[in-house]
Coordinates of N, CA and C in Angstrom, one line a residue:
M1162 N -16.9 6.7 5.1 CA -15.8 7.3 4.4 C -15.6 6.5 3.1
I1163 N -15.6 7.2 2.0 CA -15.4 6.5 0.7 C -13.9 6.7 0.4
M1164 N -13.3 5.6 0.0 CA -11.8 5.6 -0.4 C -11.7 5.0 -1.8
P1165 N -11.8 5.8 -2.8 CA -11.8 5.3 -4.2 C -10.6 4.4 -4.5
A1166 N -9.4 4.8 -4.0 CA -8.2 4.0 -4.3 C -8.3 2.6 -3.7
L1167 N -8.8 2.4 -2.5 CA -9.0 1.1 -1.9 C -10.1 0.3 -2.6
D1168 N -11.1 1.0 -3.0 CA -12.2 0.3 -3.8 C -11.7 -0.1 -5.1
D1169 N -11.0 0.7 -5.8 CA -10.5 0.3 -7.2 C -9.5 -0.9 -7.1
F1170 N -8.6 -0.8 -6.1 CA -7.6 -1.8 -5.9 C -8.3 -3.2 -5.6
T1171 N -9.2 -3.1 -4.6 CA -10.0 -4.4 -4.2 C -10.8 -4.9 -5.4
E1172 N -11.4 -4.1 -6.1 CA -12.3 -4.5 -7.2 C -11.4 -5.2 -8.3
H1173 N -10.2 -4.7 -8.5 CA -9.4 -5.3 -9.6 C -8.9 -6.7 -9.1
W1174 N -8.6 -6.9 -7.8 CA -7.9 -8.1 -7.4 C -8.9 -9.1 -6.7
R1175 N -10.1 -8.8 -6.5 CA -11.0 -9.6 -5.6 C -11.3 -11.0 -6.2
D1176 N -11.2 -11.2 -7.5 CA -11.4 -12.5 -8.0 C -10.2 -13.4 -8.1
Q1177 N -9.1 -13.0 -7.6 CA -7.9 -13.8 -7.6 C -8.0 -14.7 -6.4
P1178 N -7.6 -16.0 -6.5 CA -7.8 -17.0 -5.4 C -7.1 -16.6 -4.2
S1179 N -5.9 -16.0 -4.3 CA -5.1 -15.6 -3.0 C -5.6 -14.3 -2.4
F1180 N -6.5 -13.6 -3.0 CA -7.0 -12.3 -2.5 C -8.3 -12.6 -1.8
L1181 N -8.3 -12.7 -0.5 CA -9.5 -13.0 0.2 C -10.3 -11.8 0.7
V1182 N -11.6 -11.7 0.4 CA -12.4 -10.6 0.8 C -13.5 -11.2 1.6
D1183 N -13.7 -10.7 2.9 CA -14.7 -11.2 3.8 C -16.1 -10.5 3.5
Y1184 N -17.1 -10.9 4.3 CA -18.4 -10.4 4.1 C -18.5 -8.9 4.4
S1185 N -17.6 -8.3 5.1 CA -17.6 -6.9 5.3 C -16.8 -6.1 4.3
G1186 N -16.2 -6.8 3.4 CA -15.4 -6.0 2.4 C -13.9 -5.9 2.8
N1187 N -13.5 -6.4 3.9 CA -12.1 -6.4 4.4 C -11.4 -7.4 3.5
S1188 N -10.1 -7.1 3.2 CA -9.4 -8.1 2.4 C -8.0 -8.4 3.0
T1189 N -7.6 -9.7 2.7 CA -6.3 -10.2 3.2 C -5.6 -10.9 2.1
F1190 N -4.3 -10.6 1.9 CA -3.6 -11.2 0.8 C -2.1 -11.1 1.0
L1191 N -1.4 -12.0 0.3 CA 0.1 -12.0 0.3 C 0.5 -11.0 -0.7
A1192 N 1.5 -10.1 -0.4 CA 1.8 -9.1 -1.3 C 3.3 -8.8 -1.3
K1193 N 3.8 -8.2 -2.4 CA 5.1 -7.7 -2.5 C 4.9 -6.2 -2.0
V1194 N 5.8 -5.8 -1.1 CA 5.7 -4.5 -0.5 C 7.0 -3.8 -0.8
E1195 N 7.0 -2.6 -1.4 CA 8.2 -1.9 -1.7 C 8.2 -0.5 -1.0
Y1196 N 9.3 -0.2 -0.4 CA 9.4 1.1 0.3 C 10.4 2.0 -0.4
H1197 N 10.0 3.2 -0.7 CA 10.8 4.1 -1.4 C 10.9 5.5 -0.7
S1198 N 12.1 5.9 -0.4 CA 12.3 7.3 0.1 C 13.7 7.7 -0.3
D1199 N 14.1 8.9 0.1 CA 15.5 9.3 -0.2 C 16.5 8.4 0.4
Q1200 N 16.2 7.7 1.6 CA 17.2 6.9 2.3 C 17.0 5.4 2.1
I1201 N 15.8 5.0 1.7 CA 15.5 3.5 1.7 C 14.8 3.2 0.3
H1202 N 15.3 2.1 -0.2 CA 14.7 1.4 -1.4 C 14.7 -0.1 -1.1
H1203 N 13.6 -0.6 -0.7 CA 13.6 -2.0 -0.2 C 12.3 -2.7 -0.6
S1204 N 12.3 -4.0 -0.8 CA 11.1 -4.7 -1.0 C 11.1 -6.1 -0.3
H1205 N 10.0 -6.5 0.1 CA 9.8 -7.9 0.8 C 8.4 -8.3 0.6
S1206 N 8.1 -9.5 1.0 CA 6.8 -10.1 0.9 C 6.2 -10.3 2.3
T1207 N 4.9 -10.0 2.4 CA 4.2 -10.2 3.7 C 2.7 -10.2 3.4
V1208 N 2.0 -10.6 4.5 CA 0.5 -10.6 4.4 C 0.0 -9.2 4.7
V1209 N -0.9 -8.7 3.9 CA -1.5 -7.4 4.0 C -3.0 -7.5 4.3
R1210 N -3.5 -6.7 5.2 CA -4.9 -6.6 5.5 C -5.4 -5.2 5.3
I1211 N -6.5 -5.1 4.6 CA -7.2 -3.8 4.4 C -8.5 -3.8 5.0
R1212 N -8.7 -2.9 6.0 CA -10.0 -2.8 6.6 C -10.9 -1.8 5.9
K1213 N -12.0 -2.2 5.4 CA -12.9 -1.3 4.7 C -14.2 -1.1 5.5
A1214 N -14.4 -1.8 6.6 CA -15.6 -1.7 7.4 C -15.3 -1.6 8.9
D1215 N -16.3 -1.0 9.6 CA -16.3 -0.9 11.1 C -15.2 0.0 11.6
N1216 N -14.7 -0.3 12.8 CA -13.6 0.4 13.4 C -12.3 0.2 12.6
G1217 N -11.6 1.2 12.4 CA -10.3 1.1 11.6 C -10.6 1.2 10.1
Q1218 N -11.7 1.7 9.7 CA -12.0 1.8 8.3 C -10.9 2.6 7.5
G1219 N -10.4 1.9 6.5 CA -9.3 2.5 5.6 C -7.9 2.2 6.1
Q1220 N -7.9 1.4 7.2 CA -6.6 1.0 7.7 C -5.9 -0.1 6.9
I1221 N -4.6 0.0 6.7 CA -3.9 -1.0 6.0 C -2.8 -1.5 7.0
S1222 N -2.7 -2.8 7.2 CA -1.7 -3.3 8.1 C -0.9 -4.4 7.4
L1223 N 0.4 -4.4 7.7 CA 1.3 -5.4 7.2 C 1.7 -6.3 8.3
Q1224 N 1.7 -7.6 8.1 CA 2.0 -8.6 9.1 C 3.4 -8.5 9.7
K1225 N 4.4 -8.3 8.8 CA 5.8 -8.2 9.3 C 6.6 -7.4 8.5
A1226 N 7.8 -7.0 9.0 CA 8.8 -6.2 8.3 C 10.1 -6.9 8.3
P1227 N 10.9 -6.7 7.3 CA 12.3 -7.3 7.3 C 13.1 -6.6 8.4
S1228 N 14.0 -7.4 9.0 CA 14.8 -6.9 10.1 C 16.0 -6.0 9.6
S1229 N 16.2 -6.0 8.4 CA 17.4 -5.4 7.8 C 17.2 -3.8 7.7
L1230 N 16.0 -3.3 7.9 CA 15.8 -1.9 7.8 C 16.1 -1.2 9.1
L1231 N 15.9 0.1 9.0 CA 16.2 1.0 10.2 C 15.2 0.6 11.3
P1232 N 15.7 0.7 12.6 CA 14.8 0.4 13.7 C 13.6 1.3 13.7
G1233 N 12.4 0.7 13.9 CA 11.2 1.5 13.9 C 10.6 1.7 12.5
F1234 N 11.3 1.2 11.5 CA 10.8 1.4 10.1 C 11.1 0.0 9.4
P1235 N 10.3 -0.5 8.6 CA 9.2 0.3 7.9 C 7.9 0.3 8.7
Q1236 N 7.2 1.3 8.3 CA 5.8 1.4 8.9 C 5.0 0.2 8.6
L1237 N 4.3 -0.3 9.6 CA 3.5 -1.5 9.4 C 2.0 -1.2 9.5
L1238 N 1.6 0.0 9.8 CA 0.2 0.3 9.9 C 0.0 1.7 9.2
F1239 N -0.9 1.7 8.3 CA -1.2 3.0 7.6 C -2.7 3.3 7.8
S1240 N -3.0 4.6 7.9 CA -4.4 5.0 8.1 C -4.5 6.5 7.7
P1241 N -5.7 6.8 7.1 CA -5.9 8.2 6.9 C -6.2 8.9 8.2
P1242 N -6.0 10.2 8.4 CA -5.5 11.1 7.4 C -3.9 11.2 7.3
L1243 N -3.3 10.4 8.1 CA -1.8 10.4 8.2 C -1.2 10.0 6.9
H1244 N -1.9 9.1 6.1 CA -1.3 8.6 4.9 C -2.3 8.8 3.8
V1245 N -1.8 9.0 2.6 CA -2.6 9.2 1.4 C -2.5 8.0 0.5
Y1246 N -3.7 7.5 0.0 CA -3.7 6.3 -0.8 C -4.0 6.7 -2.2
D1247 N -3.4 6.0 -3.2 CA -3.7 6.1 -4.6 C -3.6 4.8 -5.2
Y1248 N -4.2 4.6 -6.4 CA -4.2 3.4 -7.1 C -3.6 3.6 -8.5
D1249 N -2.5 2.8 -8.7 CA -1.8 2.8 -10.0 C -2.5 1.8 -10.9
R1250 N -3.3 2.4 -11.9 CA -4.0 1.5 -12.8 C -3.2 0.8 -13.7
S1251 N -2.0 1.2 -14.1 CA -1.1 0.5 -15.0 C -0.5 -0.7 -14.4
K1252 N -0.2 -0.6 -13.1 CA 0.5 -1.8 -12.4 C -0.5 -2.5 -11.5
H1253 N -1.7 -1.9 -11.3 CA -2.7 -2.4 -10.4 C -2.2 -2.5 -9.0
A1254 N -1.4 -1.5 -8.6 CA -0.8 -1.5 -7.3 C -1.4 -0.4 -6.4
L1255 N -1.4 -0.6 -5.1 CA -1.9 0.3 -4.1 C -0.7 1.1 -3.7
L1256 N -0.8 2.5 -3.7 CA 0.3 3.4 -3.3 C -0.1 4.0 -2.0
V1257 N 0.8 4.1 -1.1 CA 0.6 4.7 0.2 C 1.7 5.7 0.3
Q1258 N 1.3 7.0 0.6 CA 2.3 8.1 0.8 C 2.2 8.6 2.2
G1259 N 3.4 8.8 2.8 CA 3.5 9.4 4.1 C 4.8 10.2 4.3
H1260 N 5.0 10.5 5.6 CA 6.2 11.3 5.9 C 6.8 10.8 7.2
S1261 N 8.1 10.7 7.2 CA 8.8 10.2 8.4 C 10.1 11.0 8.6
N1262 N 10.3 11.5 9.7 CA 11.6 12.2 10.0 C 12.7 11.2 10.0
L1263 N 12.4 10.0 10.4 CA 13.4 8.9 10.4 C 14.0 8.7 9.0
L1264 N 13.1 8.9 8.0 CA 13.6 8.6 6.6 C 13.9 9.9 5.9
G1265 N 13.9 11.0 6.6 CA 14.3 12.3 6.1 C 13.2 12.9 5.2
G1266 N 12.0 12.5 5.5 CA 10.9 13.2 4.8 C 9.9 12.2 4.1
A1267 N 9.5 12.5 2.9 CA 8.4 11.8 2.3 C 8.9 10.4 1.9
Y1268 N 7.9 9.5 2.0 CA 8.2 8.1 1.5 C 6.9 7.6 0.8
K1269 N 7.1 6.5 0.0 CA 6.0 5.9 -0.7 C 6.1 4.4 -0.5
V1270 N 5.0 3.7 -0.3 CA 5.0 2.3 -0.2 C 4.1 1.8 -1.3
V1271 N 4.6 0.8 -2.1 CA 3.9 0.2 -3.2 C 3.5 -1.2 -2.8
I1272 N 2.2 -1.5 -2.9 CA 1.7 -2.8 -2.5 C 1.0 -3.5 -3.7
T1273 N 1.6 -4.7 -4.0 CA 1.1 -5.4 -5.2 C 0.8 -6.9 -4.7
P1274 N -0.3 -7.4 -4.9 CA -0.5 -8.9 -4.5 C 0.5 -9.8 -5.2
A1275 N 1.0 -10.7 -4.5 CA 2.0 -11.7 -5.0 C 1.3 -12.8 -5.8

């Protein structure tokens, strides 16, 4: 499965010292994560892992969430086809879009390496 947004994001950041890419193309990095929906606008920092190889291809996982948000949110694991990925070339951010009844509908997560 080819995911241009993940490829573009990784390609831009891969030479940064804090952006670790392993032999399979999986990446791990500290990031600022922003959540946006009609009900929530919040940001925090956490470790992000992007799986680009093997089982879980295209999966994005966040190490932790702040306790101040709604129970069960924010989402800590993203994967296609439930989530749509895009790459913001102007901010070099990874965008994840999804839907949650808990949040009253559509939400967007913006991931930018710290």
